[in-house]
PDB file of C-alpha atoms in Angstrom:
ATOM      1  CA  GLU A 249     -11.512 -17.064  -2.980  1.00 55.00           C
ATOM      2  CA  ALA A 250     -11.491 -15.622   0.509  1.00 70.00           C
ATOM      3  CA  GLY A 251      -9.546 -12.422   0.977  1.00 90.00           C
ATOM      4  CA  VAL A 252      -6.897 -11.435   3.465  1.00 94.00           C
ATOM      5  CA  ALA A 253      -8.481 -11.453   6.910  1.00 96.00           C
ATOM      6  CA  GLN A 254      -7.385  -9.064   9.634  1.00 97.00           C
ATOM      7  CA  SER A 255      -8.552  -8.542  13.166  1.00 97.00           C
ATOM      8  CA  PRO A 256      -9.475  -6.559  15.072  1.00 97.00           C
ATOM      9  CA  ARG A 257     -10.859  -3.837  12.769  1.00 95.00           C
ATOM     10  CA  TYR A 258     -10.430  -1.143  15.395  1.00 96.00           C
ATOM     11  CA  LYS A 259      -8.413  -0.828  18.582  1.00 97.00           C
ATOM     12  CA  ILE A 260      -8.054   2.017  21.050  1.00 98.00           C
ATOM     13  CA  ILE A 261      -5.359   1.761  23.697  1.00 98.00           C
ATOM     14  CA  GLU A 262      -3.516   4.055  26.037  1.00 97.00           C
ATOM     15  CA  LYS A 263       0.124   4.867  25.448  1.00 97.00           C
ATOM     16  CA  ARG A 264       2.540   2.388  26.965  1.00 97.00           C
ATOM     17  CA  GLN A 265       0.016  -0.428  26.629  1.00 98.00           C
ATOM     18  CA  SER A 266       0.545  -3.433  24.383  1.00 98.00           C
ATOM     19  CA  VAL A 267      -1.473  -4.453  21.356  1.00 98.00           C
ATOM     20  CA  ALA A 268      -1.446  -7.290  18.853  1.00 98.00           C
ATOM     21  CA  PHE A 269      -2.889  -7.579  15.370  1.00 97.00           C
ATOM     22  CA  TRP A 270      -3.649 -10.733  13.486  1.00 97.00           C
ATOM     23  CA  CYS A 271      -3.540 -11.515   9.765  1.00 97.00           C
ATOM     24  CA  ASN A 272      -4.655 -14.581   7.851  1.00 96.00           C
ATOM     25  CA  PRO A 273      -3.464 -14.383   4.250  1.00 95.00           C
ATOM     26  CA  ILE A 274      -5.107 -15.942   1.235  1.00 93.00           C
ATOM     27  CA  SER A 275      -4.587 -19.679   1.241  1.00 91.00           C
ATOM     28  CA  GLY A 276      -1.380 -20.628  -0.515  1.00 89.00           C
ATOM     29  CA  HIS A 277       0.108 -17.138  -0.519  1.00 91.00           C
ATOM     30  CA  ALA A 278       3.728 -17.523   0.454  1.00 90.00           C
ATOM     31  CA  THR A 279       4.577 -13.874   0.877  1.00 92.00           C
ATOM     32  CA  LEU A 280       3.063 -11.722   3.602  1.00 94.00           C
ATOM     33  CA  TYR A 281       3.600  -8.037   4.289  1.00 95.00           C
ATOM     34  CA  TRP A 282       2.716  -5.702   7.124  1.00 97.00           C
ATOM     35  CA  TYR A 283       2.324  -2.027   6.249  1.00 96.00           C
ATOM     36  CA  GLN A 284       1.730   0.979   8.480  1.00 97.00           C
ATOM     37  CA  GLN A 285      -0.427   3.737   7.008  1.00 94.00           C
ATOM     38  CA  ILE A 286      -0.479   6.953   8.994  1.00 94.00           C
ATOM     39  CA  LEU A 287      -3.380   9.264   8.185  1.00 90.00           C
ATOM     40  CA  GLY A 288      -2.685  11.194   5.000  1.00 87.00           C
ATOM     41  CA  GLN A 289       0.334   9.129   4.016  1.00 89.00           C
ATOM     42  CA  GLY A 290       1.076   6.166   1.810  1.00 91.00           C
ATOM     43  CA  PRO A 291       1.510   2.672   3.225  1.00 93.00           C
ATOM     44  CA  LYS A 292       4.976   2.120   4.661  1.00 93.00           C
ATOM     45  CA  LEU A 293       6.389  -1.401   4.697  1.00 93.00           C
ATOM     46  CA  LEU A 294       7.214  -2.684   8.172  1.00 96.00           C
ATOM     47  CA  ILE A 295       8.086  -6.313   7.531  1.00 95.00           C
ATOM     48  CA  GLN A 296       7.984  -8.887   4.763  1.00 93.00           C
ATOM     49  CA  PHE A 297       7.793 -12.647   5.252  1.00 94.00           C
ATOM     50  CA  GLN A 298       8.465 -15.401   2.764  1.00 91.00           C
ATOM     51  CA  ASN A 299       6.765 -18.458   4.231  1.00 89.00           C
ATOM     52  CA  ASN A 300       7.853 -18.245   7.887  1.00 86.00           C
ATOM     53  CA  GLY A 301      11.128 -16.445   7.265  1.00 92.00           C
ATOM     54  CA  VAL A 302      11.742 -12.704   7.423  1.00 93.00           C
ATOM     55  CA  VAL A 303      12.873 -11.199   4.110  1.00 91.00           C
ATOM     56  CA  ASP A 304      12.966  -7.535   5.092  1.00 90.00           C
ATOM     57  CA  ASP A 305      12.361  -5.878   8.443  1.00 94.00           C
ATOM     58  CA  SER A 306      14.595  -2.860   7.936  1.00 91.00           C
ATOM     59  CA  GLN A 307      11.754  -0.397   8.622  1.00 91.00           C
ATOM     60  CA  LEU A 308      10.395  -2.184  11.698  1.00 95.00           C
ATOM     61  CA  PRO A 309      11.048  -0.281  14.956  1.00 95.00           C
ATOM     62  CA  LYS A 310      12.416  -3.326  16.693  1.00 95.00           C
ATOM     63  CA  ASP A 311      12.593  -1.732  20.103  1.00 96.00           C
ATOM     64  CA  ARG A 312       8.810  -1.857  20.287  1.00 97.00           C
ATOM     65  CA  PHE A 313       7.450  -3.748  17.293  1.00 98.00           C
ATOM     66  CA  SER A 314       7.681  -7.475  16.706  1.00 97.00           C
ATOM     67  CA  ALA A 315       6.107  -9.812  14.198  1.00 97.00           C
ATOM     68  CA  GLU A 316       6.014 -13.491  13.600  1.00 96.00           C
ATOM     69  CA  ARG A 317       4.585 -15.890  11.073  1.00 95.00           C
ATOM     70  CA  LEU A 318       4.578 -19.280  12.633  1.00 83.00           C
ATOM     71  CA  LYS A 319       4.080 -22.202  10.249  1.00 86.00           C
ATOM     72  CA  GLY A 320       4.170 -19.820   7.316  1.00 85.00           C
ATOM     73  CA  VAL A 321       0.452 -19.010   7.421  1.00 92.00           C
ATOM     74  CA  ASP A 322      -1.055 -16.588   9.970  1.00 95.00           C
ATOM     75  CA  SER A 323       0.940 -13.664  11.232  1.00 97.00           C
ATOM     76  CA  THR A 324       0.787 -11.430  14.270  1.00 97.00           C
ATOM     77  CA  LEU A 325       2.207  -7.951  14.677  1.00 98.00           C
ATOM     78  CA  LYS A 326       2.753  -6.694  18.208  1.00 98.00           C
ATOM     79  CA  ILE A 327       3.517  -3.272  19.623  1.00 98.00           C
ATOM     80  CA  GLN A 328       4.903  -3.035  23.146  1.00 97.00           C
ATOM     81  CA  PRO A 329       4.800  -0.382  24.508  1.00 97.00           C
ATOM     82  CA  ALA A 330       2.668   1.753  22.198  1.00 97.00           C
ATOM     83  CA  LYS A 331       3.362   5.428  21.574  1.00 97.00           C
ATOM     84  CA  LEU A 332       1.027   8.140  20.348  1.00 97.00           C
ATOM     85  CA  GLU A 333       2.763   8.179  16.961  1.00 96.00           C
ATOM     86  CA  ASP A 334       1.839   4.537  16.422  1.00 97.00           C
ATOM     87  CA  SER A 335      -1.727   5.624  15.689  1.00 98.00           C
ATOM     88  CA  ALA A 336      -2.299   4.385  12.163  1.00 97.00           C
ATOM     89  CA  VAL A 337      -3.971   1.746  10.052  1.00 96.00           C
ATOM     90  CA  TYR A 338      -1.999  -1.478   9.953  1.00 97.00           C
ATOM     91  CA  LEU A 339      -2.486  -3.237   6.658  1.00 96.00           C
ATOM     92  CA  CYS A 340      -1.617  -6.821   5.941  1.00 96.00           C
ATOM     93  CA  ALA A 341      -1.080  -7.931   2.349  1.00 94.00           C
ATOM     94  CA  SER A 342      -0.226 -11.235   0.767  1.00 93.00           C
ATOM     95  CA  SER A 343       1.019 -12.451  -2.565  1.00 90.00           C
ATOM     96  CA  LEU A 344       1.094 -15.855  -4.214  1.00 85.00           C
ATOM     97  CA  GLY A 345       4.693 -15.280  -5.177  1.00 77.00           C
ATOM     98  CA  SER A 346       6.448 -12.472  -6.936  1.00 74.00           C
ATOM     99  CA  ALA A 347       4.542  -9.224  -6.570  1.00 70.00           C
ATOM    100  CA  THR A 348       5.289  -8.413 -10.201  1.00 71.00           C
ATOM    101  CA  LEU A 349       3.593 -11.551 -11.414  1.00 72.00           C
ATOM    102  CA  TYR A 350       0.748 -11.871  -8.960  1.00 74.00           C
ATOM    103  CA  GLY A 351       0.307  -8.497  -7.317  1.00 77.00           C
ATOM    104  CA  TYR A 352      -0.738  -7.892  -3.762  1.00 84.00           C
ATOM    105  CA  THR A 353      -4.063  -8.400  -2.021  1.00 89.00           C
ATOM    106  CA  PHE A 354      -4.628  -6.150   0.961  1.00 92.00           C
ATOM    107  CA  GLY A 355      -6.706  -6.869   4.019  1.00 94.00           C
ATOM    108  CA  SER A 356      -9.143  -4.315   5.393  1.00 93.00           C
ATOM    109  CA  GLY A 357      -6.661  -3.179   8.002  1.00 95.00           C
ATOM    110  CA  THR A 358      -6.685  -2.554  11.732  1.00 96.00           C
ATOM    111  CA  ARG A 359      -7.147   1.051  12.774  1.00 96.00           C
ATOM    112  CA  LEU A 360      -5.128   1.698  15.925  1.00 98.00           C
ATOM    113  CA  THR A 361      -5.680   4.787  18.039  1.00 98.00           C
ATOM    114  CA  VAL A 362      -3.233   5.414  20.862  1.00 98.00           C
ATOM    115  CA  VAL A 363      -4.455   7.960  23.419  1.00 97.00           C
TER     116      VAL A 363
ATOM    117  CA  GLY B 203      17.581   4.374  -1.685  1.00 68.00           C
ATOM    118  CA  GLU B 204      14.065   3.074  -2.126  1.00 76.00           C
ATOM    119  CA  ASN B 205      11.854   6.067  -2.734  1.00 85.00           C
ATOM    120  CA  VAL B 206       8.726   6.971  -4.699  1.00 93.00           C
ATOM    121  CA  GLU B 207       7.659  10.572  -5.024  1.00 94.00           C
ATOM    122  CA  GLN B 208       4.116  11.465  -6.014  1.00 97.00           C
ATOM    123  CA  HIS B 209       2.538  14.731  -7.149  1.00 96.00           C
ATOM    124  CA  PRO B 210       0.248  16.499  -6.616  1.00 97.00           C
ATOM    125  CA  SER B 211      -0.889  15.753  -3.094  1.00 95.00           C
ATOM    126  CA  THR B 212      -4.377  17.066  -3.840  1.00 97.00           C
ATOM    127  CA  LEU B 213      -6.181  17.490  -7.135  1.00 97.00           C
ATOM    128  CA  SER B 214      -9.609  18.981  -7.744  1.00 98.00           C
ATOM    129  CA  VAL B 215     -11.286  18.679 -11.119  1.00 97.00           C
ATOM    130  CA  GLN B 216     -14.691  19.291 -12.603  1.00 97.00           C
ATOM    131  CA  GLU B 217     -16.696  16.256 -13.623  1.00 97.00           C
ATOM    132  CA  GLY B 218     -15.802  15.291 -17.168  1.00 97.00           C
ATOM    133  CA  ASP B 219     -12.324  16.788 -17.050  1.00 97.00           C
ATOM    134  CA  SER B 220      -9.121  14.756 -17.044  1.00 98.00           C
ATOM    135  CA  ALA B 221      -6.848  14.136 -14.071  1.00 98.00           C
ATOM    136  CA  VAL B 222      -3.155  13.337 -14.167  1.00 98.00           C
ATOM    137  CA  ILE B 223      -1.036  12.093 -11.271  1.00 98.00           C
ATOM    138  CA  LYS B 224       2.724  11.731 -11.607  1.00 98.00           C
ATOM    139  CA  CYS B 225       5.289   9.621  -9.796  1.00 97.00           C
ATOM    140  CA  THR B 226       9.032   9.212  -9.899  1.00 96.00           C
ATOM    141  CA  TYR B 227      11.070   6.347  -8.537  1.00 93.00           C
ATOM    142  CA  SER B 228      14.685   5.966  -7.572  1.00 88.00           C
ATOM    143  CA  ASP B 229      15.756   2.429  -8.491  1.00 80.00           C
ATOM    144  CA  SER B 230      16.429   1.857 -12.159  1.00 75.00           C
ATOM    145  CA  ALA B 231      15.928  -1.867 -11.573  1.00 76.00           C
ATOM    146  CA  SER B 232      12.247  -1.402 -10.742  1.00 84.00           C
ATOM    147  CA  ASN B 233      10.112  -3.167 -13.326  1.00 86.00           C
ATOM    148  CA  TYR B 234       6.562  -3.166 -11.982  1.00 89.00           C
ATOM    149  CA  PHE B 235       4.417  -0.119 -11.227  1.00 93.00           C
ATOM    150  CA  PRO B 236       0.887  -0.555  -9.871  1.00 93.00           C
ATOM    151  CA  TRP B 237      -1.655   2.109  -9.016  1.00 96.00           C
ATOM    152  CA  TYR B 238      -4.061   1.765  -6.104  1.00 95.00           C
ATOM    153  CA  LYS B 239      -7.293   3.566  -5.301  1.00 96.00           C
ATOM    154  CA  GLN B 240      -8.260   3.926  -1.666  1.00 93.00           C
ATOM    155  CA  GLU B 241     -11.682   5.139  -0.646  1.00 93.00           C
ATOM    156  CA  LEU B 242     -12.206   6.497   2.837  1.00 88.00           C
ATOM    157  CA  GLY B 243     -11.907   3.785   5.445  1.00 85.00           C
ATOM    158  CA  LYS B 244     -11.287   1.044   2.900  1.00 89.00           C
ATOM    159  CA  ARG B 245      -8.339  -1.015   1.764  1.00 90.00           C
ATOM    160  CA  PRO B 246      -6.210  -0.007  -1.236  1.00 90.00           C
ATOM    161  CA  GLN B 247      -7.527  -1.575  -4.420  1.00 92.00           C
ATOM    162  CA  LEU B 248      -5.392  -2.206  -7.477  1.00 91.00           C
ATOM    163  CA  ILE B 249      -6.816  -0.319 -10.452  1.00 95.00           C
ATOM    164  CA  ILE B 250      -4.103  -0.687 -13.086  1.00 95.00           C
ATOM    165  CA  ASP B 251      -0.477  -1.674 -13.348  1.00 93.00           C
ATOM    166  CA  ILE B 252       2.313  -1.473 -15.890  1.00 92.00           C
ATOM    167  CA  ARG B 253       5.461  -3.444 -16.397  1.00 88.00           C
ATOM    168  CA  SER B 254       8.717  -2.097 -17.724  1.00 84.00           C
ATOM    169  CA  ASN B 255       8.461  -3.777 -21.098  1.00 81.00           C
ATOM    170  CA  VAL B 256       5.608  -1.480 -22.165  1.00 83.00           C
ATOM    171  CA  GLY B 257       5.305   2.288 -22.311  1.00 90.00           C
ATOM    172  CA  GLU B 258       1.563   2.668 -21.965  1.00 94.00           C
ATOM    173  CA  LYS B 259      -1.442   0.672 -20.836  1.00 94.00           C
ATOM    174  CA  LYS B 260      -5.097   1.632 -21.001  1.00 96.00           C
ATOM    175  CA  ASP B 261      -8.224   0.282 -19.352  1.00 94.00           C
ATOM    176  CA  GLN B 262     -11.377   2.171 -20.268  1.00 95.00           C
ATOM    177  CA  ARG B 263     -11.073   5.642 -18.720  1.00 97.00           C
ATOM    178  CA  ILE B 264      -7.744   5.069 -16.991  1.00 98.00           C
ATOM    179  CA  ALA B 265      -4.318   4.820 -18.520  1.00 97.00           C
ATOM    180  CA  VAL B 266      -0.799   4.612 -17.222  1.00 97.00           C
ATOM    181  CA  THR B 267       2.382   5.699 -18.981  1.00 97.00           C
ATOM    182  CA  LEU B 268       5.943   4.786 -18.101  1.00 95.00           C
ATOM    183  CA  ASN B 269       9.192   6.502 -19.020  1.00 93.00           C
ATOM    184  CA  LYS B 270      11.978   4.231 -17.778  1.00 90.00           C
ATOM    185  CA  THR B 271      14.738   6.542 -18.907  1.00 90.00           C
ATOM    186  CA  ALA B 272      13.414   9.379 -16.799  1.00 91.00           C
ATOM    187  CA  LYS B 273      12.087   7.026 -14.076  1.00 92.00           C
ATOM    188  CA  HIS B 274       8.642   8.593 -14.319  1.00 94.00           C
ATOM    189  CA  PHE B 275       5.213   7.046 -14.517  1.00 96.00           C
ATOM    190  CA  SER B 276       1.802   8.676 -14.601  1.00 98.00           C
ATOM    191  CA  LEU B 277      -1.866   7.864 -14.122  1.00 98.00           C
ATOM    192  CA  HIS B 278      -4.385   9.485 -16.454  1.00 98.00           C
ATOM    193  CA  ILE B 279      -8.109   9.458 -15.752  1.00 98.00           C
ATOM    194  CA  THR B 280     -10.335  10.817 -18.498  1.00 97.00           C
ATOM    195  CA  GLU B 281     -13.978  11.867 -18.281  1.00 98.00           C
ATOM    196  CA  THR B 282     -13.787  11.944 -14.507  1.00 98.00           C
ATOM    197  CA  GLN B 283     -16.854  11.110 -12.465  1.00 97.00           C
ATOM    198  CA  PRO B 284     -17.703  11.863  -8.816  1.00 96.00           C
ATOM    199  CA  GLU B 285     -17.124   8.207  -7.935  1.00 96.00           C
ATOM    200  CA  ASP B 286     -13.494   8.631  -8.997  1.00 97.00           C
ATOM    201  CA  SER B 287     -13.022  10.758  -5.869  1.00 97.00           C
ATOM    202  CA  ALA B 288     -10.557   8.904  -3.641  1.00 97.00           C
ATOM    203  CA  VAL B 289      -6.901   8.804  -2.698  1.00 96.00           C
ATOM    204  CA  TYR B 290      -4.659   7.328  -5.363  1.00 97.00           C
ATOM    205  CA  PHE B 291      -1.280   5.747  -4.630  1.00 96.00           C
ATOM    206  CA  CYS B 292       1.444   4.842  -7.047  1.00 96.00           C
ATOM    207  CA  ALA B 293       3.958   2.175  -6.128  1.00 94.00           C
ATOM    208  CA  ALA B 294       7.181   0.743  -7.482  1.00 92.00           C
ATOM    209  CA  TYR B 295       8.503  -2.747  -7.102  1.00 87.00           C
ATOM    210  CA  TYR B 296      11.951  -3.170  -5.588  1.00 78.00           C
ATOM    211  CA  ASN B 297      14.172  -6.171  -5.947  1.00 71.00           C
ATOM    212  CA  THR B 298      13.369  -7.776  -2.607  1.00 68.00           C
ATOM    213  CA  ASP B 299       9.873  -8.400  -3.953  1.00 74.00           C
ATOM    214  CA  LYS B 300       8.206  -5.528  -2.155  1.00 82.00           C
ATOM    215  CA  LEU B 301       6.224  -2.485  -3.178  1.00 87.00           C
ATOM    216  CA  ILE B 302       7.201   0.996  -2.069  1.00 89.00           C
ATOM    217  CA  PHE B 303       4.293   3.412  -2.148  1.00 92.00           C
ATOM    218  CA  GLY B 304       4.076   7.079  -2.972  1.00 94.00           C
ATOM    219  CA  THR B 305       2.558   9.562  -0.553  1.00 93.00           C
ATOM    220  CA  GLY B 306      -0.827   9.625  -2.244  1.00 95.00           C
ATOM    221  CA  THR B 307      -2.989  12.066  -4.209  1.00 97.00           C
ATOM    222  CA  ARG B 308      -6.400  13.054  -2.948  1.00 97.00           C
ATOM    223  CA  LEU B 309      -8.597  13.472  -6.030  1.00 98.00           C
ATOM    224  CA  GLN B 310     -11.862  15.344  -5.725  1.00 98.00           C
ATOM    225  CA  VAL B 311     -14.244  15.389  -8.660  1.00 97.00           C
ATOM    226  CA  PHE B 312     -16.917  18.064  -8.393  1.00 95.00           C
ATOM    227  CA  PRO B 313     -20.267  17.545 -10.148  1.00 91.00           C
TER     228      PRO B 313
END
């Protein structure tokens, strides 16, 4: 089966600019997650979708980050305006259902550098 | 709160030796504990997981143990090889169907 697709792989922007990342989960996976992984740290959950509804966005900095999952398939994560501390790898993951039963599959990530 | 602590942050071993990485979690309701290996510039890959109804699980050179009473779980790698060098993350499942990750352990295996 195809994996979780993410694009772009790399992005360099100046602070205060906007950026958007795209994720296409594995076909049929109802649950989609966006994680932020700062260099040297573990992945930190930003937002979790179940189909097209938000389950948990408690760690999403809503003043600058937004995410949507229209039609319950693809998802986009946007940062506007970006700050230097947003430099990180943004990982998308999807799951068929319960993570305990099916586990996660991660995409390759988007490496964002804010200068 | 939802928290997973992981130790050590770095671990250097000689090829052939064993490596142990330990994690603790905060929510007694957690029942699923995966371990991920992440090589430089690559995505995290699931290497082994354990559920709360078992105390130990083994897969060739890697094993994971779980102590639910103490809320500890550990990854054991025996007969380490240079290709085991990577960053390892533990994670714990929380009841909104999400994984919370530890801070990672950078393992270096020297030939």
